[in-house]
Amino acid sequence: MASASRNTPRFLRLIGLNLAITALYMAGKMIGKAPIAGGFSPVWPPTGIALSALVLFGREALPGVALGCLSSLATSGLHTLPSLGIAMGNFAEAIVGAGILKSFGFRPTLARQRDVLLLAIPAAVSGAVAGATLGCFALSLAMPHAFGAWWNWCMEDLLGVLVVAPPIFTVASRQRARDRLTASRPLEAALLLMTVGLLGFFVFGGTLGDPALQFSLTYALFPLVLIAADRHGPRGASFATLLTAASALLARRVGSGPLGLTSGQDYLILLAGFLALLALTALLLAAAGTERRERARELRGQARLMELATESIGMAGLGGRLLRLNAAGRGLFGIGPEQSLSGLRVVDLIAPEERSRFSKVILPLVMSRGSWSGDITVRNLQDGALIPTRHFLFRIDNPLDGQPESFGAIGHDLREAQRAEGALRQTQRLESLGVLAGGIAHDYNNLLTALMGHLDLAQETLEPGHPGAAHLQAVTTLAERSGALTRQLLAYAGKGGAGREPLDLGALVREMTELLHSTLSRKAELALDLPEGLPRILGDAVQLEQVVMNLIMNASEALEDRTGAIRLSLGQARLDADGAAHRFPGFDLAPGPFVTLTVSDTGSGMGPEVLERIFDPFFTTKTLGRGLGLSAMRGILQAHGGAVEVRSAPNRGTSFTLAFPAIEA
């Protein structure tokens, strides 16, 4: 019972649909009865109605179309057998036309020229031929010379498809919003269609006296119909054509004007030819305009995507002249947004040592194989920097003749990837060294603990003034210094330090001010920027004092007895995941607020080969030193959940920026 109740609405819908199709078909027959030559009309609306119903609703519309065709039994005035043959011919032409359209992927929107041609040529012509042939054969049973009307029959069925089917298609196909141009300008569309109807009635039923002159005025309708096609798309074109045909039939029916009284066969041929030409031209123009607007929309979208892309995207002619370059490409190559590309060649953007390879190897491969992918170094025109990139080059062929006309390039800047890869390698190397240093320090510390115990016991067994007491004291002092070395190794491994507590880093540095000044050379000038109200951090005061002292001493030594400046500043920053990864590669920083400590100097600076190893244990550029200061600092930062960023260049000074996670007050 439940299943039956669910099917009842669908059953009622099908009945209503088919009754509506039958009623519309019979109404079309009444409208089309405008006898001109032998009972024929220039346009037979039922043909277009039946075809539209089968295309839009498929098999569900078959009963309604069949009932409409069988209505010929009661309205043709012929015997049953000829009337049944005519009905079969009408039904066959609808089936043939709809089958052809379905087979070739027809879209009822008529927004493609392909769909208009499918409707006009294979579907309309095949259906008209099939319907006229079967109809004339059936009619010949009652009228021996019926095949003489075959041509007229074909014309009225063909015009029935071209004139009546398009308005039904464009209304019922539910076109997308951007294609419904008529809906966006309803008043303009209404006025335009009203003008077409009134002008059509005057042209086809006017009183200029000369029928030839009167008919020549029919072409005054062309501009209006074409404007409707251009301004309002397929829907405007189809309704303008329908109104033109309706005005012609109405003028003929009322018999007004010389043109309305023109001989039937001549009028039928002239009007059918005119309407066919008008309908096909208007529909093709409307479809071309829709396709052009769609293509323009796609091109605008592609251009927008190209400009917003983070990769460099460009295009150049076969001669190497640069034709197009997006914003990312302009940034990569140092070309301003307003700077013209004319005069620039692709080789100008390639590093000098790579130009020969590009011209002799890469470009010929692109032209012969169609594409090339690989690494190539390019040049920034603004600052001359050489930039490693990975590029994909591809040939662009002319769609008409298939010959190469240009080539495109998509490039990816490898600097960030190489920097991240280098930071990862350094982190892995330092972590391995940290594990090794931590293990050695732990075992060594155990030995020192035992050694110190035995030294204490030995000192207690000696009498006061014993000659060996001084030697034992010296050994004890050396053992204590070895313990300091052990603590540095443990700090480097990130395992040193006692419990941490909330600290005001600004207060900690202010307390060290006098000590900091005492450690500097006389030619160094220390500037402090310690704002109040910074968030607190969770840290070990002793270890953080060691870090600050180490940075200040290194900055002082970097001045090399020259007059210079050292600046220590505190600040705060909020970093997201991308910002933390970019500024502090190799450190696993959680996004959030940070307190920063920066120590910069105007000293000699460091080159890339030194920067790569400054955190390695036992690496130093000093004559005296163990090379554990910065490595221990890095370990302390890791233990505090912090990070360090180093910027330096030869003769340009050095800047260390430390970041510590901030905590709530």
XYZ file of C-alpha atoms in Angstrom:
665
model
C 0.000 0.000 0.000
C 2.814 2.374 0.870
C 4.498 1.735 -2.480
C 1.250 2.390 -4.316
C 0.753 5.695 -2.511
C 4.244 6.807 -3.448
C 3.663 5.979 -7.133
C 0.295 7.769 -7.274
C 1.718 11.335 -7.486
C 4.084 10.279 -10.288
C 1.228 8.588 -12.153
C -0.910 11.697 -11.856
C 1.999 13.832 -12.986
C 2.449 11.693 -16.099
C -1.249 11.922 -16.897
C -1.185 15.692 -16.493
C 1.966 15.996 -18.606
C 0.586 13.965 -21.500
C -2.799 15.692 -21.435
C -0.988 19.046 -21.593
C 1.120 17.858 -24.539
C -1.995 16.637 -26.366
C -3.816 19.916 -25.744
C -0.810 21.949 -26.869
C -0.458 19.786 -29.987
C -4.113 20.298 -30.944
C -3.849 24.034 -30.239
C -0.875 24.136 -32.581
C -2.983 22.498 -35.286
C -5.646 25.144 -34.904
C -3.065 27.948 -35.111
C -1.375 26.380 -38.115
C -4.569 26.199 -40.145
C -3.860 29.119 -42.435
C -4.432 27.610 -45.870
C -2.235 29.112 -48.540
C -1.593 26.539 -51.200
C -3.525 23.308 -51.251
C -4.329 23.517 -47.547
C -0.690 23.995 -46.504
C 0.827 26.580 -44.148
C 4.393 28.008 -44.040
C 4.741 26.777 -40.442
C 3.186 23.660 -38.909
C 3.485 24.180 -35.096
C 2.561 20.595 -34.043
C 5.851 19.329 -35.522
C 7.919 21.560 -33.278
C 5.681 20.833 -30.250
C 5.986 17.047 -30.641
C 9.758 17.161 -31.163
C 10.266 19.437 -28.147
C 8.154 17.211 -25.909
C 10.131 14.067 -26.805
C 13.495 15.803 -26.386
C 12.617 17.381 -23.045
C 10.653 14.526 -21.442
C 11.770 11.430 -23.354
C 9.568 8.337 -23.188
C 7.243 9.952 -20.670
C 5.909 12.195 -23.461
C 5.188 9.397 -25.956
C 1.492 8.941 -25.012
C 0.768 12.664 -25.268
C 2.491 12.989 -28.652
C 0.705 9.864 -29.917
C -2.697 11.179 -28.814
C -1.992 14.519 -30.482
C -1.061 12.796 -33.738
C -4.143 10.517 -33.586
C -6.340 13.594 -33.362
C -5.964 13.662 -37.163
C -8.569 10.865 -37.234
C -11.198 13.367 -36.154
C -9.938 16.581 -37.756
C -8.552 15.661 -41.194
C -11.932 15.050 -42.842
C -10.499 11.961 -44.604
C -11.286 8.268 -44.286
C -9.842 6.316 -41.392
C -6.959 4.682 -43.261
C -5.482 7.890 -44.799
C -5.989 9.739 -41.523
C -4.201 6.949 -39.626
C -1.335 7.101 -42.149
C -0.990 10.868 -41.697
C -0.960 10.395 -37.899
C 1.764 7.751 -38.246
C 3.792 10.122 -40.421
C 3.517 12.926 -37.868
C 4.499 10.560 -35.055
C 7.407 9.146 -37.072
C 8.912 12.539 -37.851
C 8.911 13.452 -34.133
C 10.523 10.111 -33.204
C 13.190 10.420 -35.927
C 14.106 14.013 -35.067
C 14.239 13.389 -31.304
C 16.302 10.225 -31.787
C 18.885 12.071 -33.870
C 19.182 14.875 -31.330
C 19.544 12.458 -28.425
C 22.197 10.458 -30.275
C 24.415 13.485 -30.921
C 24.267 15.006 -27.419
C 21.919 17.870 -28.234
C 21.499 20.539 -25.524
C 18.093 22.272 -25.505
C 19.616 25.560 -24.348
C 20.722 26.207 -27.962
C 23.744 27.991 -26.487
C 26.118 26.270 -28.938
C 26.206 26.662 -32.711
C 26.584 22.892 -32.871
C 23.149 22.443 -31.253
C 21.509 24.878 -33.680
C 22.958 23.056 -36.685
C 21.933 19.680 -35.227
C 18.370 20.911 -34.855
C 18.221 22.565 -38.281
C 19.907 20.016 -40.525
C 19.840 16.361 -39.452
C 16.886 16.492 -37.060
C 14.499 18.893 -38.818
C 15.304 17.732 -42.358
C 15.209 13.994 -41.558
C 11.995 14.335 -39.595
C 10.348 16.427 -42.299
C 11.312 13.967 -45.034
C 10.043 11.008 -43.013
C 6.768 12.721 -42.072
C 6.072 14.084 -45.560
C 6.809 10.770 -47.254
C 4.554 8.704 -44.954
C 1.875 11.411 -44.982
C 1.815 11.697 -48.776
C 1.748 7.930 -49.139
C -1.260 7.713 -46.810
C -2.918 10.656 -48.544
C -2.396 9.018 -51.945
C -4.861 6.312 -50.888
C -7.584 8.924 -51.153
C -5.973 11.428 -53.540
C -3.967 9.968 -56.467
C -1.820 13.066 -56.960
C -0.957 13.528 -53.274
C 2.824 13.272 -53.812
C 2.659 16.592 -55.637
C 2.310 18.210 -52.220
C 5.403 16.451 -50.820
C 7.625 19.566 -51.090
C 5.086 21.824 -49.373
C 4.631 19.238 -46.629
C 8.391 19.135 -46.019
C 8.616 22.915 -45.832
C 5.863 23.373 -43.253
C 7.257 20.598 -41.025
C 10.789 21.955 -41.343
C 9.627 25.467 -40.384
C 7.586 23.994 -37.553
C 10.836 22.742 -36.009
C 12.913 25.870 -36.696
C 10.282 28.367 -35.536
C 8.282 26.629 -32.778
C 10.750 24.248 -31.097
C 13.439 26.845 -30.091
C 11.148 28.987 -27.873
C 9.943 25.853 -26.082
C 13.513 24.607 -25.638
C 14.874 27.888 -24.277
C 12.013 28.338 -21.814
C 11.917 24.754 -20.533
C 15.662 24.003 -20.425
C 16.283 26.088 -17.275
C 19.388 27.840 -18.538
C 21.964 29.004 -16.080
C 21.702 32.558 -14.742
C 24.486 33.975 -16.893
C 22.685 32.772 -20.073
C 19.312 34.249 -19.130
C 19.995 37.645 -20.603
C 16.325 38.334 -21.220
C 15.558 38.046 -17.507
C 18.138 40.712 -16.694
C 16.549 43.228 -19.114
C 12.795 42.397 -19.193
C 11.530 45.826 -20.267
C 13.989 46.050 -23.138
C 13.095 42.522 -24.255
C 9.359 43.239 -24.121
C 9.668 46.449 -26.153
C 11.908 44.790 -28.716
C 9.565 41.822 -29.216
C 6.539 44.130 -29.423
C 8.284 46.142 -32.130
C 9.084 42.961 -34.061
C 5.437 41.858 -33.928
C 4.017 45.209 -35.022
C 6.580 45.699 -37.777
C 5.980 42.153 -38.994
C 2.241 42.692 -39.239
C 2.771 45.931 -41.201
C 5.354 44.354 -43.504
C 3.298 41.255 -44.298
C -0.084 43.026 -44.423
C 0.820 46.559 -45.462
C -0.704 48.585 -48.300
C 2.213 49.866 -50.371
C 0.490 48.599 -53.499
C 3.364 46.722 -55.136
C 3.665 43.174 -53.668
C 7.333 42.938 -54.648
C 8.125 46.228 -52.923
C 6.034 45.162 -49.949
C 7.896 41.861 -49.597
C 11.263 43.574 -49.880
C 10.394 45.322 -46.610
C 10.474 41.968 -44.837
C 14.239 42.337 -44.549
C 13.663 45.349 -42.304
C 12.875 42.729 -39.676
C 16.379 41.293 -39.833
C 18.108 44.005 -37.773
C 15.529 43.788 -34.988
C 15.667 40.005 -34.818
C 19.476 40.040 -34.857
C 19.529 42.645 -32.076
C 17.252 40.366 -30.059
C 19.677 37.489 -30.706
C 22.728 39.499 -29.709
C 21.213 41.199 -26.667
C 19.057 38.398 -25.307
C 20.691 35.205 -26.519
C 18.926 32.099 -27.893
C 15.711 32.931 -26.052
C 15.470 36.394 -27.606
C 16.296 35.032 -31.082
C 13.704 32.242 -30.892
C 10.862 34.455 -29.659
C 11.633 37.188 -32.203
C 11.493 34.605 -34.998
C 8.257 33.147 -33.604
C 6.625 36.595 -33.501
C 7.731 37.266 -37.061
C 6.106 34.039 -38.246
C 2.978 34.726 -36.187
C 2.592 38.230 -37.649
C 2.971 36.820 -41.163
C 0.309 34.134 -40.582
C -2.036 36.636 -38.934
C -1.682 39.103 -41.808
C -2.378 36.312 -44.295
C -5.393 35.117 -42.331
C -7.049 38.549 -42.160
C -6.138 39.087 -45.822
C -4.880 42.631 -45.326
C -2.672 44.294 -47.876
C -1.423 43.215 -51.307
C 1.092 40.803 -49.798
C -1.684 39.020 -47.944
C -3.445 38.479 -51.286
C -0.389 37.176 -53.138
C -0.888 33.854 -54.935
C -0.707 30.952 -52.492
C 2.195 28.916 -53.871
C 4.438 31.931 -54.446
C 3.686 33.302 -51.005
C 4.368 29.934 -49.396
C 7.774 29.603 -51.037
C 8.838 33.188 -50.326
C 7.669 33.177 -46.722
C 9.100 29.738 -45.945
C 12.480 30.685 -47.356
C 12.488 33.986 -45.497
C 11.513 32.433 -42.151
C 14.036 29.595 -42.507
C 16.833 32.037 -43.273
C 15.776 34.373 -40.456
C 15.468 31.586 -37.877
C 18.762 29.929 -38.739
C 20.671 33.235 -38.854
C 19.245 34.486 -35.564
C 19.792 31.217 -33.697
C 23.362 30.846 -34.989
C 24.161 34.447 -34.073
C 22.685 34.009 -30.590
C 24.613 30.764 -30.067
C 27.839 32.368 -31.286
C 27.327 35.284 -28.892
C 26.665 32.925 -25.985
C 29.742 30.870 -26.821
C 31.792 34.057 -27.125
C 30.617 35.312 -23.733
C 31.260 31.916 -22.174
C 34.718 31.797 -23.666
C 35.422 35.351 -22.504
C 34.289 34.402 -19.004
C 36.606 31.382 -19.027
C 39.494 33.496 -20.285
C 38.893 36.074 -17.557
C 38.875 33.306 -14.987
C 42.053 31.777 -16.390
C 43.756 35.158 -16.447
C 42.695 35.759 -12.855
C 43.988 32.354 -11.787
C 47.242 33.006 -13.617
C 47.729 36.324 -11.821
C 46.906 34.836 -8.423
C 49.132 31.778 -8.893
C 52.137 31.566 -6.580
C 54.229 29.988 -9.321
C 55.867 31.967 -12.087
C 53.820 31.608 -15.303
C 54.865 33.203 -18.556
C 54.722 32.936 -22.326
C 57.212 33.868 -25.034
C 57.278 33.900 -28.806
C 59.401 31.555 -30.892
C 62.007 34.295 -31.195
C 62.378 34.369 -27.420
C 60.555 37.682 -26.865
C 58.636 37.744 -23.583
C 54.896 38.123 -24.195
C 53.197 37.501 -20.861
C 54.297 37.147 -17.237
C 52.156 36.909 -14.119
C 52.710 38.733 -10.829
C 54.681 35.873 -9.251
C 56.966 35.770 -12.288
C 57.536 39.533 -12.160
C 58.507 39.194 -8.512
C 60.853 36.298 -9.222
C 62.655 38.088 -12.048
C 62.584 41.570 -10.505
C 60.249 43.160 -13.073
C 57.966 45.896 -11.749
C 54.176 45.569 -12.118
C 54.023 48.572 -14.455
C 57.210 47.762 -16.356
C 56.677 46.838 -19.992
C 57.759 43.413 -21.195
C 58.541 44.664 -24.677
C 62.217 44.344 -25.432
C 62.792 41.640 -22.827
C 63.988 38.236 -23.981
C 63.814 34.957 -22.132
C 67.611 34.613 -22.197
C 67.844 37.896 -20.286
C 66.180 36.123 -17.373
C 68.537 33.140 -17.430
C 71.788 33.053 -15.440
C 74.734 33.760 -17.779
C 76.287 30.334 -17.269
C 72.958 28.651 -18.149
C 72.154 30.579 -21.341
C 74.067 28.313 -23.690
C 72.369 25.229 -22.242
C 68.966 26.895 -22.535
C 69.419 27.928 -26.166
C 71.164 24.810 -27.459
C 69.584 22.033 -25.390
C 66.424 22.989 -23.517
C 64.579 25.078 -26.124
C 65.200 22.602 -28.993
C 63.824 19.819 -26.765
C 60.699 21.869 -26.090
C 60.159 22.464 -29.810
C 60.789 18.831 -30.797
C 59.197 16.915 -27.922
C 56.581 19.440 -26.835
C 57.789 19.934 -23.256
C 60.766 19.918 -20.895
C 61.059 19.830 -17.107
C 64.131 20.387 -14.982
C 66.201 22.698 -12.815
C 67.654 25.916 -14.159
C 69.180 28.994 -12.525
C 67.549 32.315 -13.379
C 68.536 35.920 -12.709
C 66.727 38.708 -10.888
C 67.024 41.793 -13.090
C 66.652 44.184 -10.170
C 69.452 43.023 -7.878
C 71.251 40.513 -10.120
C 70.684 37.642 -7.672
C 70.930 34.130 -9.096
C 67.921 32.018 -8.141
C 67.645 28.227 -8.419
C 64.319 27.203 -9.956
C 62.514 24.168 -11.303
C 60.775 24.957 -14.587
C 58.286 23.195 -16.830
C 58.421 24.463 -20.412
C 55.825 23.505 -23.013
C 55.219 24.257 -26.661
C 52.054 26.117 -27.718
C 50.733 25.185 -31.179
C 48.400 27.127 -33.446
C 44.989 25.391 -33.252
C 44.336 26.007 -36.954
C 47.427 24.492 -38.556
C 49.089 22.762 -35.595
C 52.356 24.653 -36.088
C 54.334 25.941 -33.051
C 53.681 29.627 -32.408
C 55.034 30.190 -28.876
C 56.051 28.410 -25.694
C 55.025 28.718 -22.061
C 56.876 28.242 -18.807
C 55.816 27.459 -15.244
C 58.571 28.007 -12.695
C 58.986 27.215 -9.006
C 61.452 29.100 -6.796
C 63.650 26.516 -5.065
C 65.260 28.860 -2.545
C 62.764 28.191 0.210
C 62.829 24.444 -0.401
C 66.631 24.378 -0.402
C 66.723 26.490 2.749
C 64.257 24.189 4.486
C 66.128 21.132 3.264
C 69.415 22.585 4.513
C 67.855 23.446 7.861
C 66.495 19.917 8.125
C 69.887 18.397 7.334
C 71.558 20.667 9.877
C 68.949 19.832 12.505
C 69.385 16.115 11.920
C 73.170 16.441 12.096
C 73.021 18.498 15.276
C 70.519 16.123 16.840
C 72.851 13.213 16.103
C 75.774 15.118 17.601
C 73.584 16.066 20.557
C 72.762 12.446 21.258
C 76.454 11.593 21.065
C 77.501 14.560 23.237
C 74.789 13.828 25.776
C 75.810 10.197 26.077
C 79.493 11.061 26.462
C 78.755 13.818 28.977
C 76.530 11.539 31.027
C 79.104 8.751 31.252
C 81.935 11.229 31.807
C 79.964 12.923 34.565
C 79.545 9.577 36.317
C 83.312 9.063 36.216
C 83.904 12.595 37.518
C 81.500 12.004 40.372
C 83.414 8.906 41.433
C 86.724 10.720 40.974
C 85.612 13.644 43.157
C 84.488 11.237 45.842
C 87.818 9.494 45.966
C 89.641 12.846 46.001
C 87.605 13.965 49.008
C 88.369 10.728 50.808
C 92.067 11.026 49.964
C 92.205 14.595 51.262
C 90.577 13.549 54.539
C 93.199 10.820 55.132
C 96.126 13.245 54.797
C 97.536 15.012 57.795
C 97.643 18.812 57.742
C 100.667 20.116 55.905
C 101.158 16.893 53.969
C 103.150 17.568 50.745
C 100.566 15.716 48.622
C 97.626 17.898 49.742
C 98.437 20.636 47.189
C 98.535 18.134 44.338
C 95.183 16.645 45.381
C 93.685 20.136 45.495
C 94.948 20.822 41.965
C 93.369 17.598 40.737
C 90.086 18.583 42.444
C 90.141 21.963 40.690
C 90.688 20.314 37.294
C 87.872 17.877 37.968
C 85.509 20.761 38.768
C 86.445 22.464 35.490
C 85.770 19.208 33.692
C 82.336 19.227 35.329
C 81.627 22.631 33.768
C 82.545 21.162 30.373
C 80.182 18.283 31.058
C 77.364 20.678 31.865
C 77.947 22.497 28.581
C 77.729 19.231 26.679
C 74.507 18.349 28.482
C 73.122 21.796 27.697
C 73.985 21.314 24.018
C 72.106 18.016 24.084
C 69.105 19.837 25.574
C 69.286 17.859 28.803
C 70.838 20.358 31.172
C 69.258 22.874 33.508
C 67.174 22.723 36.619
C 63.492 23.476 36.960
C 62.139 26.458 35.007
C 59.909 29.187 36.395
C 58.098 32.268 35.035
C 60.657 34.968 34.276
C 60.604 38.572 33.168
C 63.323 38.509 30.510
C 63.578 42.312 30.550
C 64.202 42.378 34.292
C 66.769 39.609 33.947
C 68.735 41.555 31.316
C 68.490 44.823 33.288
C 70.041 43.091 36.285
C 72.935 42.006 34.065
C 73.589 45.507 32.655
C 76.670 46.266 34.725
C 78.108 42.813 34.081
C 77.481 43.159 30.337
C 79.294 46.489 30.121
C 82.283 45.029 31.989
C 82.722 42.218 29.451
C 82.884 44.505 26.380
C 85.986 45.862 24.742
C 86.639 49.576 25.207
C 85.808 50.334 21.594
C 82.406 48.679 21.706
C 79.282 50.715 22.376
C 76.368 48.781 23.881
C 72.805 49.983 23.251
C 69.922 48.436 25.161
C 66.261 48.514 24.149
C 64.320 46.891 26.996
C 60.639 47.892 26.884
C 58.446 47.357 29.933
C 55.374 45.161 30.090
C 56.591 42.246 27.985
C 54.954 38.867 28.618
C 56.792 36.434 30.849
C 58.506 33.274 29.682
C 59.093 29.953 31.396
C 62.859 29.591 31.810
C 65.952 28.856 33.849
C 67.508 32.176 34.913
C 71.054 30.769 35.179
C 70.964 29.253 31.694
C 69.415 32.357 30.160
C 72.091 34.559 31.747
C 74.676 32.253 30.190
C 73.004 32.655 26.775
C 72.927 36.464 26.969
C 76.539 36.672 28.153
C 77.685 34.348 25.399
C 75.986 36.435 22.683
C 77.377 39.733 24.014
C 80.906 38.325 24.284
C 80.749 36.909 20.749
C 79.497 40.263 19.434
C 82.336 42.066 21.229
C 84.934 39.688 19.791
C 83.429 40.108 16.310
C 84.419 43.801 16.385
C 88.115 42.697 16.422
C 89.396 45.756 18.327
C 87.590 48.096 15.970
C 85.131 50.728 17.004
C 81.636 49.365 16.637
C 78.171 49.059 18.092
C 76.334 46.241 19.779
C 72.594 46.394 20.251
C 70.497 44.207 22.558
C 66.748 44.585 22.171
C 63.673 42.800 23.454
C 60.295 42.587 21.755
C 57.293 40.414 21.226
C 55.769 38.754 18.179
C 52.927 36.447 17.271
C 53.829 33.752 14.766
C 51.603 31.383 12.849
C 52.790 28.010 11.585
C 54.061 29.401 8.264
C 55.804 32.370 9.888
C 57.522 30.176 12.461
C 58.700 27.709 9.797
C 59.967 30.541 7.586
C 61.843 32.528 10.234
C 63.075 29.625 12.353
C 63.614 26.597 10.104
C 64.759 23.479 11.899
C 62.875 24.350 15.099
C 59.519 22.883 15.967
C 57.788 26.030 17.207
C 54.124 25.938 18.132
C 52.157 28.934 16.769
C 51.409 31.651 19.321
C 52.920 34.654 21.127
C 56.683 34.901 21.599
C 59.164 37.138 23.404
C 62.168 37.911 21.210
C 65.729 38.827 22.199
C 67.974 40.234 19.482
C 71.723 40.855 19.727
C 73.266 42.539 16.685
C 76.733 43.927 15.998
C 78.591 45.828 13.306
C 81.467 43.370 13.257
C 83.132 41.355 10.535
C 80.196 39.028 9.958
C 80.233 35.462 8.691
C 80.039 33.768 5.326
C 77.651 30.922 4.387
C 80.263 28.239 5.077
C 80.686 29.453 8.674
C 76.955 30.025 9.240
C 76.288 26.429 8.319
C 78.484 25.141 11.169
C 78.262 27.696 13.978
C 76.111 25.419 16.136
C 78.345 22.369 15.696
C 80.055 21.365 18.966
C 83.801 22.082 19.093
C 83.623 24.242 15.935
C 85.180 27.666 16.435
C 86.842 30.406 14.428
C 88.666 31.754 17.488
C 92.274 31.091 18.354
C 91.248 30.179 21.889
C 87.993 28.463 22.727
C 86.306 25.112 22.830
C 83.489 25.885 20.383
C 80.707 24.957 22.802
C 79.179 28.395 23.513
C 76.718 28.591 20.598
C 76.105 24.861 20.545
C 75.193 24.989 24.257
C 72.978 28.026 23.559
C 71.090 26.100 20.892
C 70.563 23.213 23.291
C 69.284 25.590 25.986
C 66.852 27.140 23.483
C 65.534 23.724 22.499
C 65.083 22.805 26.157
C 63.076 26.047 26.583
C 60.937 25.359 23.503
C 62.551 28.347 21.751
C 64.452 28.974 18.534
C 67.175 31.142 17.043
C 67.487 32.995 13.733
C 70.931 34.089 12.511
C 71.547 36.712 9.844
C 75.062 37.577 8.819
C 77.195 38.475 5.845
C 80.922 39.272 5.522
C 81.642 42.866 6.609
C 77.949 43.478 7.328
C 77.715 42.361 10.920
C 75.703 39.642 12.578
C 72.284 39.470 14.177
C 71.000 36.715 16.511
C 67.264 36.684 17.216
C 66.049 34.329 19.932
C 62.362 33.511 20.361
C 60.870 32.170 23.610
C 57.231 31.072 23.950
C 55.323 33.630 26.026
C 53.085 32.570 28.905
C 50.120 34.228 30.566
C 50.954 36.902 33.144
